[in-house]
XYZ file of C-alpha atoms in Angstrom:
707
model
C -221.043 182.934 -132.410
C -218.073 183.271 -134.705
C -215.004 185.341 -133.925
C -215.781 187.659 -136.846
C -219.229 188.569 -135.534
C -217.906 188.904 -132.004
C -215.378 191.481 -133.173
C -218.103 193.314 -135.070
C -220.247 193.642 -131.959
C -217.441 194.478 -129.542
C -218.102 197.564 -127.436
C -221.882 197.694 -127.947
C -224.534 197.056 -125.357
C -226.274 194.396 -127.409
C -229.765 193.203 -126.520
C -229.859 189.486 -125.723
C -233.052 187.444 -125.697
C -234.049 184.174 -124.118
C -234.150 182.601 -127.579
C -230.339 182.640 -127.636
C -229.634 185.353 -130.133
C -227.749 188.598 -130.460
C -229.220 191.730 -131.991
C -227.940 195.117 -133.015
C -229.228 198.082 -134.950
C -227.483 200.071 -137.631
C -227.841 203.841 -137.681
C -230.744 203.613 -140.135
C -233.619 201.731 -138.441
C -232.289 198.360 -139.510
C -232.123 195.493 -137.008
C -229.760 192.549 -137.478
C -230.570 189.325 -135.599
C -227.938 186.603 -135.075
C -228.656 183.109 -133.703
C -226.286 182.002 -130.973
C -224.779 179.284 -133.187
C -224.130 181.576 -136.159
C -220.975 180.736 -138.108
C -219.953 183.678 -140.281
C -217.681 181.615 -142.526
C -220.768 179.759 -143.806
C -222.434 182.983 -144.947
C -220.038 185.902 -145.185
C -219.100 187.964 -147.011
C -222.733 188.128 -148.013
C -223.486 188.386 -151.752
C -226.624 190.341 -150.888
C -225.073 193.422 -149.349
C -222.945 196.006 -151.050
C -221.670 196.951 -147.604
C -221.745 194.848 -144.453
C -224.366 196.161 -141.957
C -222.486 197.812 -139.111
C -223.495 197.644 -135.451
C -224.243 201.092 -134.027
C -226.900 200.759 -131.309
C -228.672 198.104 -129.266
C -232.183 197.146 -130.291
C -234.777 199.572 -128.964
C -237.535 198.297 -126.702
C -240.162 199.617 -129.124
C -238.878 197.634 -132.103
C -242.013 195.876 -133.401
C -240.643 192.617 -134.834
C -238.522 189.843 -133.331
C -236.944 186.687 -134.717
C -237.276 183.237 -133.167
C -234.409 180.948 -134.216
C -234.790 177.187 -133.946
C -233.587 173.910 -135.437
C -235.590 170.890 -136.533
C -234.502 167.713 -138.315
C -231.239 169.284 -139.428
C -232.891 172.453 -140.726
C -232.202 175.975 -139.472
C -235.396 177.980 -139.032
C -236.136 181.651 -138.452
C -239.683 182.674 -137.550
C -241.013 186.231 -137.418
C -244.460 186.800 -135.934
C -246.450 189.698 -137.359
C -249.884 191.233 -136.918
C -252.822 189.639 -138.708
C -253.490 192.717 -140.864
C -250.244 192.655 -142.858
C -250.125 192.156 -146.624
C -247.014 190.376 -147.894
C -245.155 191.000 -151.151
C -241.789 190.167 -152.657
C -240.104 186.726 -152.470
C -238.617 187.249 -155.938
C -239.437 185.320 -159.092
C -242.691 183.543 -158.303
C -245.918 182.520 -159.965
C -249.312 183.320 -158.516
C -250.729 186.643 -157.366
C -248.976 189.827 -156.319
C -250.132 189.517 -152.698
C -248.099 186.674 -151.190
C -250.050 185.808 -148.019
C -250.463 182.077 -147.482
C -247.673 181.086 -149.872
C -244.618 178.840 -149.754
C -241.775 179.335 -152.205
C -238.655 177.198 -152.384
C -235.423 179.041 -153.053
C -233.510 176.666 -155.309
C -232.800 177.947 -158.812
C -233.995 175.452 -161.416
C -234.441 175.388 -165.192
C -238.252 175.278 -165.313
C -239.619 175.527 -168.872
C -243.371 175.998 -169.323
C -243.828 176.523 -165.591
C -247.250 176.359 -163.981
C -249.515 179.281 -163.233
C -249.586 178.941 -159.468
C -248.086 176.925 -156.678
C -244.803 176.256 -158.470
C -242.218 175.365 -155.870
C -239.298 177.177 -157.467
C -238.158 178.921 -160.644
C -234.877 180.333 -161.955
C -234.058 182.824 -159.193
C -233.945 183.176 -155.418
C -234.736 186.314 -153.451
C -234.877 185.705 -149.672
C -236.814 188.915 -149.107
C -240.326 189.536 -147.794
C -242.031 192.920 -147.809
C -244.835 193.592 -145.335
C -247.382 196.388 -145.672
C -249.561 197.322 -142.698
C -253.013 198.885 -142.856
C -251.642 202.285 -141.871
C -249.280 202.277 -144.868
C -246.094 201.622 -142.899
C -243.863 198.892 -144.265
C -241.185 196.463 -143.192
C -238.793 194.186 -145.020
C -237.198 190.911 -143.938
C -233.985 189.518 -145.422
C -232.744 186.018 -144.680
C -229.020 186.377 -145.332
C -228.631 182.829 -146.519
C -227.681 181.331 -149.889
C -228.332 177.719 -148.861
C -231.464 175.973 -150.091
C -234.458 177.202 -148.121
C -238.208 177.784 -148.122
C -240.152 180.946 -147.365
C -243.650 180.595 -145.923
C -245.863 183.659 -145.486
C -248.853 182.902 -143.304
C -251.209 185.711 -142.325
C -249.489 186.180 -138.980
C -246.043 184.725 -139.528
C -243.056 184.599 -141.882
C -240.810 181.536 -141.756
C -237.471 180.846 -143.420
C -236.598 177.135 -143.317
C -233.052 176.364 -144.496
C -231.149 173.163 -145.207
C -227.935 174.954 -144.243
C -226.429 176.231 -140.988
C -228.007 178.920 -138.834
C -228.249 182.292 -140.573
C -228.844 185.901 -139.598
C -232.003 187.886 -140.345
C -232.178 191.589 -141.154
C -235.396 193.533 -140.555
C -236.011 197.015 -141.923
C -238.782 199.333 -140.706
C -240.000 202.285 -142.783
C -242.915 204.705 -142.978
C -243.924 203.717 -146.532
C -243.247 201.168 -149.298
C -241.243 203.775 -151.203
C -239.016 204.418 -148.187
C -238.610 200.659 -147.764
C -237.377 200.245 -151.345
C -234.865 203.014 -150.678
C -233.721 201.211 -147.533
C -233.347 197.940 -149.432
C -230.947 199.440 -151.973
C -229.095 201.221 -149.180
C -228.188 197.694 -148.107
C -227.900 195.877 -151.430
C -226.722 198.678 -153.709
C -228.536 200.204 -156.649
C -228.941 199.071 -160.214
C -226.433 200.684 -162.552
C -228.017 202.985 -165.103
C -228.388 200.906 -168.287
C -227.587 202.184 -171.754
C -230.553 203.961 -173.302
C -230.750 201.456 -176.155
C -231.531 198.651 -173.700
C -234.868 200.339 -172.915
C -236.059 199.989 -176.497
C -237.825 197.103 -178.204
C -235.877 193.818 -178.528
C -236.488 191.129 -181.163
C -235.317 187.571 -180.517
C -236.037 183.904 -181.062
C -234.430 180.522 -180.651
C -233.114 180.817 -183.223
C -232.327 183.215 -186.080
C -230.007 181.258 -188.386
C -227.979 181.958 -190.481
C -226.762 185.552 -190.371
C -228.795 186.332 -193.482
C -231.931 185.605 -191.450
C -230.770 188.099 -188.832
C -230.370 190.751 -191.533
C -233.827 189.900 -192.854
C -235.320 190.447 -189.396
C -233.547 193.799 -189.154
C -234.775 194.811 -192.593
C -238.357 193.866 -191.722
C -238.307 195.851 -188.492
C -237.333 198.944 -190.461
C -239.577 198.116 -193.423
C -242.659 197.766 -191.229
C -241.731 200.869 -189.214
C -241.577 199.073 -185.877
C -239.341 201.096 -183.537
C -236.633 198.781 -182.260
C -233.118 198.849 -180.888
C -231.824 195.324 -180.365
C -231.587 192.008 -182.208
C -230.554 188.908 -180.285
C -228.502 185.851 -181.191
C -229.388 182.564 -179.476
C -227.021 179.591 -179.217
C -227.027 178.545 -182.870
C -224.657 181.370 -183.774
C -221.947 179.320 -182.015
C -219.705 176.667 -183.505
C -221.195 173.478 -182.075
C -222.485 175.373 -179.026
C -218.946 176.253 -177.970
C -219.181 179.543 -176.122
C -217.124 182.487 -177.406
C -217.067 180.990 -180.931
C -219.004 181.608 -184.150
C -220.416 179.002 -186.511
C -218.093 178.913 -189.550
C -221.005 178.398 -191.948
C -223.938 180.391 -190.606
C -222.013 183.176 -188.847
C -218.686 183.157 -190.655
C -218.210 186.931 -190.475
C -219.680 188.362 -187.255
C -217.887 191.666 -187.801
C -219.750 192.168 -191.065
C -223.094 191.152 -189.558
C -222.720 193.443 -186.576
C -221.563 196.317 -188.779
C -224.683 195.878 -190.922
C -226.896 195.959 -187.853
C -225.096 198.994 -186.446
C -225.526 200.829 -189.749
C -229.257 200.245 -189.387
C -229.221 201.528 -185.791
C -229.475 198.145 -184.093
C -227.471 196.865 -181.155
C -226.628 193.179 -180.824
C -226.861 190.805 -177.864
C -225.296 187.322 -177.973
C -225.841 184.374 -175.654
C -223.039 183.022 -173.472
C -223.812 179.976 -171.282
C -221.628 178.705 -168.410
C -221.152 175.172 -169.751
C -217.775 174.797 -171.524
C -217.507 171.915 -173.986
C -214.986 169.280 -172.882
C -212.617 169.202 -175.822
C -208.851 169.380 -176.123
C -207.877 172.084 -178.573
C -210.887 174.257 -177.759
C -209.289 177.349 -176.283
C -211.810 177.987 -173.498
C -211.615 174.412 -172.224
C -207.848 174.353 -172.581
C -207.429 177.565 -170.575
C -209.873 176.498 -167.885
C -208.225 173.105 -167.508
C -204.735 174.591 -167.393
C -205.832 177.017 -164.690
C -207.807 174.386 -162.750
C -210.862 176.648 -162.896
C -213.643 174.040 -162.887
C -216.187 173.000 -160.249
C -215.159 169.710 -158.601
C -217.209 166.721 -157.508
C -217.264 165.485 -153.906
C -214.081 163.477 -154.486
C -212.175 166.493 -155.768
C -212.305 165.446 -159.424
C -213.400 167.855 -162.154
C -217.167 167.619 -162.583
C -218.598 166.955 -166.021
C -222.242 167.537 -166.888
C -224.196 167.442 -170.113
C -225.641 170.610 -171.642
C -226.096 171.791 -175.263
C -222.504 171.052 -176.434
C -222.489 167.610 -174.786
C -220.101 166.947 -171.901
C -219.196 170.247 -170.236
C -217.003 171.700 -167.539
C -218.388 174.454 -165.333
C -216.352 177.443 -164.109
C -216.170 177.820 -160.336
C -217.296 181.445 -160.133
C -216.877 181.545 -156.347
C -213.142 181.933 -156.997
C -211.936 185.456 -157.842
C -209.215 184.167 -160.186
C -211.863 182.284 -162.179
C -214.025 185.392 -162.470
C -210.987 187.346 -163.651
C -210.183 184.700 -166.262
C -213.801 184.588 -167.418
C -213.789 188.367 -167.807
C -210.776 188.226 -170.131
C -212.664 185.946 -172.538
C -214.991 188.790 -173.481
C -212.374 191.154 -174.903
C -211.923 189.545 -178.326
C -215.572 188.488 -178.423
C -216.917 192.007 -177.878
C -214.368 193.419 -180.345
C -216.362 191.780 -183.147
C -219.114 194.338 -182.642
C -221.099 192.629 -179.892
C -222.964 195.153 -177.721
C -224.545 193.086 -174.954
C -224.470 189.601 -173.437
C -227.153 187.091 -172.531
C -226.132 184.689 -169.743
C -228.562 181.765 -169.934
C -228.652 178.262 -168.420
C -226.830 179.592 -165.356
C -228.847 178.049 -162.517
C -226.738 176.079 -163.586
C -228.822 173.808 -165.812
C -227.341 170.334 -166.317
C -229.193 167.801 -168.463
C -229.969 164.238 -167.367
C -229.435 165.056 -163.699
C -231.832 165.104 -160.724
C -233.412 168.565 -160.523
C -231.642 169.388 -163.820
C -228.542 170.712 -162.067
C -225.213 169.537 -160.649
C -225.033 167.437 -157.448
C -225.479 169.197 -154.126
C -222.191 167.801 -152.855
C -220.094 169.226 -155.685
C -217.343 171.436 -154.311
C -216.570 175.139 -154.844
C -213.250 176.655 -153.838
C -214.235 180.160 -152.733
C -211.616 182.793 -152.036
C -211.320 186.502 -151.234
C -212.955 185.894 -147.851
C -215.454 183.303 -149.109
C -214.803 179.885 -147.599
C -214.893 176.721 -149.695
C -218.111 174.762 -149.553
C -220.649 172.483 -151.233
C -222.895 173.289 -154.156
C -225.813 173.228 -151.713
C -224.458 176.526 -150.403
C -223.436 178.130 -153.702
C -226.079 176.847 -156.128
C -228.421 179.809 -155.740
C -225.628 182.319 -156.376
C -224.010 180.484 -159.294
C -225.781 182.681 -161.838
C -225.159 185.813 -159.797
C -221.434 185.101 -159.613
C -221.391 184.389 -163.339
C -222.968 187.728 -164.277
C -220.669 189.451 -161.809
C -217.751 188.066 -163.816
C -219.432 188.857 -167.132
C -219.988 192.455 -166.118
C -216.318 192.669 -165.212
C -215.538 191.336 -168.686
C -217.722 193.827 -170.541
C -216.142 196.685 -168.626
C -212.711 195.313 -169.447
C -213.587 195.043 -173.140
C -215.370 198.396 -173.418
C -214.534 200.581 -170.411
C -216.337 203.595 -171.890
C -219.656 201.783 -172.388
C -222.341 200.772 -169.909
C -222.587 196.976 -169.795
C -225.876 195.325 -170.670
C -226.256 191.748 -169.447
C -229.444 189.700 -169.253
C -229.402 186.745 -166.869
C -231.933 183.976 -166.389
C -230.678 183.063 -162.924
C -229.955 185.498 -160.127
C -230.129 186.139 -156.397
C -231.083 189.031 -154.143
C -228.532 191.763 -154.862
C -227.823 190.513 -158.380
C -229.497 193.589 -159.869
C -226.086 195.223 -159.446
C -224.798 193.115 -162.334
C -227.615 192.209 -164.729
C -231.181 192.625 -165.892
C -233.407 189.566 -165.942
C -236.458 188.018 -167.543
C -239.053 185.588 -166.271
C -237.758 182.551 -168.118
C -239.384 180.074 -170.465
C -243.042 180.978 -170.170
C -245.948 179.650 -172.233
C -247.689 181.206 -175.214
C -251.040 181.418 -173.465
C -253.446 184.107 -172.246
C -252.917 182.893 -168.683
C -249.160 183.429 -168.893
C -249.715 186.837 -170.464
C -251.794 187.813 -167.425
C -249.288 186.165 -165.073
C -246.481 188.308 -166.505
C -247.884 191.391 -164.760
C -247.623 190.173 -161.124
C -244.355 188.365 -161.894
C -242.756 191.561 -163.187
C -244.187 193.589 -160.305
C -242.943 191.099 -157.709
C -239.415 191.078 -159.101
C -239.458 194.877 -158.944
C -240.531 194.755 -155.306
C -237.677 192.283 -154.702
C -234.995 194.724 -155.792
C -234.823 193.786 -159.505
C -236.287 196.786 -161.403
C -235.055 195.828 -164.894
C -237.081 192.759 -165.830
C -239.880 191.485 -168.032
C -241.316 188.378 -169.745
C -240.915 186.842 -173.172
C -243.669 188.770 -174.949
C -245.857 186.447 -176.999
C -244.675 183.507 -174.922
C -241.648 181.228 -175.373
C -243.007 177.665 -175.332
C -245.624 176.399 -177.812
C -247.163 178.242 -180.750
C -248.430 181.739 -180.214
C -251.126 183.397 -182.327
C -251.923 186.857 -183.625
C -254.522 187.640 -180.999
C -252.137 186.778 -178.168
C -249.176 188.662 -179.651
C -251.370 191.738 -180.163
C -252.728 191.651 -176.604
C -249.347 190.922 -175.031
C -247.483 193.596 -176.988
C -250.185 196.150 -176.176
C -249.453 195.719 -172.467
C -245.823 194.554 -172.658
C -244.774 197.813 -174.301
C -244.962 199.357 -170.817
C -242.823 196.749 -169.045
C -239.255 197.665 -168.034
C -237.767 195.056 -170.409
C -239.573 194.578 -173.735
C -238.548 191.544 -175.785
C -240.494 189.303 -178.167
C -238.959 185.809 -177.940
C -239.972 182.232 -178.737
C -238.427 178.801 -179.096
C -237.408 176.469 -181.893
C -240.109 174.428 -183.530
C -242.814 177.038 -183.032
C -244.295 179.340 -185.634
C -242.808 182.822 -186.096
C -244.294 185.466 -183.801
C -242.717 188.704 -184.968
C -245.300 191.493 -185.247
C -245.593 191.042 -189.034
C -246.011 187.244 -188.848
C -249.792 187.391 -188.602
C -252.308 189.883 -190.032
C -252.049 193.579 -190.913
C -254.241 194.284 -187.871
C -251.797 192.549 -185.517
C -248.910 194.416 -187.111
C -250.692 197.736 -186.603
C -251.506 196.937 -182.972
C -247.886 196.062 -182.225
C -246.573 199.089 -184.079
C -248.913 201.437 -182.217
C -247.997 200.002 -178.804
C -244.267 200.158 -179.481
C -244.609 203.660 -180.949
C -246.147 204.701 -177.651
C -243.245 203.271 -175.696
C -240.805 205.256 -177.791
C -242.878 208.413 -177.362
C -242.700 207.816 -173.607
C -238.958 207.133 -173.683
C -237.897 210.435 -172.002
C -240.254 209.591 -169.136
C -239.151 205.929 -169.025
C -235.473 206.872 -168.984
C -236.192 209.268 -166.124
C -237.880 206.378 -164.265
C -234.812 204.192 -164.778
C -232.630 206.955 -163.428
C -234.848 207.072 -160.338
C -234.463 203.293 -159.955
C -230.682 203.665 -160.165
C -230.737 206.280 -157.395
C -233.342 205.159 -154.864
C -234.392 201.656 -155.868
C -237.975 202.419 -156.848
C -239.265 199.856 -159.347
C -239.824 201.167 -162.852
C -243.053 199.141 -163.007
C -244.958 199.423 -159.740
C -248.098 198.027 -158.122
C -250.998 200.419 -157.746
C -250.647 200.470 -153.965
C -247.494 202.545 -154.476
C -249.832 205.420 -155.385
C -251.543 205.261 -151.979
C -250.213 202.786 -149.432
C -253.210 203.333 -147.142
C -255.822 202.424 -149.765
C -256.597 198.785 -148.979
C -258.519 198.349 -152.248
C -255.234 198.576 -154.157
C -253.377 195.910 -152.180
C -254.350 192.920 -154.368
C -254.608 194.652 -157.735
C -252.191 192.856 -160.060
C -253.670 193.398 -163.509
C -253.251 197.168 -163.797
C -249.972 198.771 -162.737
C -247.988 201.987 -162.614
C -245.187 202.925 -164.980
C -243.146 205.202 -162.773
C -245.141 207.295 -160.350
C -247.330 209.209 -162.797
C -248.779 206.781 -165.354
C -251.325 204.029 -164.720
C -251.617 201.222 -167.276
C -254.723 199.025 -167.581
C -254.867 196.112 -170.036
C -257.977 195.886 -172.178
C -258.475 192.321 -170.925
C -259.020 193.708 -167.400
C -262.016 196.061 -167.765
C -262.669 196.460 -164.032
C -259.654 197.257 -161.868
C -259.046 199.160 -158.663
C -258.374 202.862 -159.166
C -255.942 204.966 -157.116
C -257.173 208.117 -155.417
C -260.822 207.399 -156.006
C -260.495 207.283 -159.773
C -259.206 210.843 -160.049
C -256.386 209.916 -162.432
C -257.185 211.260 -165.893
C -257.560 209.125 -169.003
C -254.865 209.768 -171.546
C -254.888 208.918 -175.242
C -251.573 209.218 -177.032
C -252.130 210.589 -180.496
C -250.623 207.739 -182.503
C -253.625 205.641 -183.446
C -256.174 203.689 -181.452
C -257.672 200.195 -181.507
C -259.430 197.802 -179.164
C -256.142 196.282 -177.953
C -254.241 199.292 -176.655
C -253.862 199.642 -172.899
C -255.822 202.373 -171.176
C -253.503 205.011 -169.757
C -254.285 207.361 -166.880
C -252.142 210.217 -165.625
C -251.773 211.293 -162.020
C -253.214 214.751 -161.263
C -250.403 217.174 -160.549
C -247.912 215.523 -162.887
C -246.111 216.322 -166.136
C -244.966 213.547 -168.480
C -242.445 214.411 -171.228
C -242.914 212.769 -174.636
C -240.470 212.488 -177.520
C -241.311 212.697 -181.186
C -241.614 209.350 -182.931
C -238.327 207.653 -183.807
C -237.297 204.253 -185.141
C -234.617 203.780 -182.493
C -233.384 205.516 -179.371
C -230.364 206.610 -181.438
C -232.724 208.933 -183.336
C -234.483 210.230 -180.239
C -234.068 213.925 -179.439
C -235.158 215.865 -176.366
C -234.841 219.388 -177.760
C -238.365 218.922 -179.115
C -240.861 217.660 -176.543
C -244.547 217.322 -175.885
C -245.403 217.884 -172.228
C -248.494 216.053 -171.022
C -249.818 218.252 -168.221
C -252.425 216.924 -165.802
C -253.297 219.668 -163.322
C -254.228 218.982 -159.729
C -257.091 220.665 -157.881
C -254.877 223.712 -157.321
C -254.187 224.129 -161.019
C -250.568 223.024 -160.715
C -248.368 220.201 -161.987
C -244.713 219.227 -161.819
C -242.515 216.679 -163.577
C -238.902 215.747 -164.150
C -236.772 215.040 -167.194
C -233.429 213.251 -166.970
C -230.984 213.499 -169.874
C -227.435 212.319 -170.503
C -225.442 210.863 -173.392
C -227.398 207.592 -173.231
C -224.232 205.545 -172.763
C -220.883 205.795 -171.030
C -220.164 206.995 -167.515
C -219.963 210.743 -167.907
C -223.131 211.022 -165.837
C -221.170 209.826 -162.803
C -219.033 212.951 -163.151
C -222.037 215.229 -163.477
C -222.442 215.128 -167.256
C -226.217 214.968 -167.149
C -229.185 217.247 -166.818
C -232.088 216.728 -164.389
C -234.724 219.330 -165.141
C -237.780 220.124 -163.085
C -240.746 221.267 -165.153
C -243.573 223.192 -163.516
C -246.978 224.197 -164.800
C -249.273 226.729 -163.135
C -252.721 227.695 -164.353
C -253.323 231.439 -164.204
C -256.865 232.241 -165.348
C -256.926 231.135 -169.000
C -253.226 230.683 -169.333
C -250.806 227.926 -168.443
C -247.313 229.033 -167.473
C -244.484 226.516 -167.991
C -241.096 226.974 -166.336
C -237.900 224.914 -166.308
C -235.361 224.647 -163.540
C -232.234 222.527 -163.801
C -232.001 220.770 -160.435
C -228.887 218.644 -160.931
C -226.059 218.045 -163.384
C -223.573 220.204 -165.205
C -224.777 219.718 -168.779
C -225.713 223.079 -170.204
C -229.424 223.948 -170.362
C -230.866 223.903 -173.865
C -233.602 225.844 -175.579
C -236.456 223.511 -176.406
C -239.269 223.438 -178.886
C -242.266 222.486 -176.776
C -245.979 221.979 -177.036
C -248.427 221.262 -174.247
C -250.893 218.402 -174.117
C -253.434 219.348 -171.447
C -254.932 216.145 -170.040
C -258.471 216.648 -168.781
C -261.880 215.056 -169.132
C -260.602 211.960 -170.882
C -258.917 213.795 -173.734
C -255.716 215.663 -174.539
C -255.839 219.214 -175.925
C -252.649 220.179 -177.731
C -251.216 223.667 -178.026
C -249.104 225.154 -180.781
C -245.338 224.684 -180.583
C -243.259 227.274 -178.749
C -239.564 227.759 -178.085
C -237.986 229.044 -174.905
C -237.122 228.409 -171.287
C -240.284 229.975 -169.890
C -243.506 229.776 -171.898
C -247.149 230.721 -171.559
C -249.913 228.844 -173.350
C -253.535 229.850 -173.760
C -255.987 227.254 -172.480
C -259.752 227.031 -172.198
């Protein structure tokens, strides 16, 4: 055991086992298992944890799970035996079903376009985390604190982590429920920062909108066709010869003017920045990086060159703090042109014409700030995470009064602290549409609540039927973006028939009506780690019929969403959740919504962007429980900036009580120092498969007549 770990454990009566390991517990029912040959400099400081787990107590005799460490053929292995009745979840960005029993996933981030439906060995991200759910509803989580290439295997009675690197520690968390387990996970890894409100709206993108006049045309069409939307994205063709932090002198000659036009029309802008820096003297990014010696080296200590979109490229060594600081400074002038958010793509890192489409395993990274130097085999899986860490630093440097929004294709467990993510280059197919539900759910259960797929599919031509179906369900995902690749037909909502346009408009309208509720769900995720989009078993962890359901899902804790292409799904609480029809149109594509008895869901009036959304006029969807009561929450702040961290927000509890033929509504501000406001409110009483609306009233305490 290393000196560092020995110091950490000094003074504790630590439990030692015959399998040559050392174990301690924190003060929060978390057990940390160390193999006897653990070398901290190969793993610490861990990128996973916001704070290093501290030894407080020895392992209790009643602790249910143990770790068996072993070595075989140069691999370090950790095995955890479990009971046969455990359902496994998590493991990050994976294909296949929600329930992960009997699966093997390789943790090695790879550019994987048009990935398969099931059995894919690895995708763009790595999350060495397994969640176990027992029949009695209790839950446990297992973290392999290891960035080196490894495999996770989840047999019915055993979890195995098999690593190509040195021996690693394992952290096991025990909790009474899945919700408590998610809270425990973020207690270790940190929470997601609250995103700007605009990032929760609808995003329109493709590879690629060129030139800037095409971007303006897309913006005009979104407003012309009355499709609520907040963000338009710029893929790599906005750059000058794919040189990052530049603009094409012909197609995007005046980015300030373009961004001002979009801002005037209530759009935000997101631009792509890749890690590959074109090798070219006179190009300021390459010149600065070369002068500072900021690049990843090959095994002989020479600067590594790899081919990506610009041709030969250098790659920043983001393990080094001085490189991250330099990278952050590049954003200041870039963001000053009116850029609102950043898209970090190709950051596995992808390298063309190379084995596994990435740089060699024996490339060298310098480390620093407590991180020892080491090979790419160790740092590959956190390359993207370290990049978005630096990018977030840059956005905060450029705009310290704004919440950063960064989307990253590659990431690692704990990377939710820096960026949102999407599920990569999927296919325009019904199968991939259906796959997007368990993929999004699994990322949420792996600590990444802000994620979603390319709606409509990225690779190959989509069609109107698919875009209609996918938008009808995708409108309820945490991240909602329509995106496709070059060489395929357009797939914007208006690109097909009037029927498809109407379906997409209705679905997106419903998202914007639900925005007060969705924003409240994101606030919950930023506080206690609960996924915004959740599996049905979160409604009742003891209901075994919900364990494998991965077509329907929950949005927050109070709204169930069922796609029309899944007519028969498991139902929480014996089917007692009430059908809910939002008033804005209906068709055969829209998802079926059900509301939890005892809940209140706040709705906003229709708006074309979140910038127009107001919460002083609300519809409250009230679904009474068997006692004639319901309760809900509404979170409000400025939608951007960091005033909420100083208490400039309002968290309101809303209660409804049925008293004979009247429904009494009361408000109570639970948290925050924003002043209460008088609201114009109407009630939508959800019962018997329909919604009965009241007249509008104004006040803090209101009484409505009901039948």
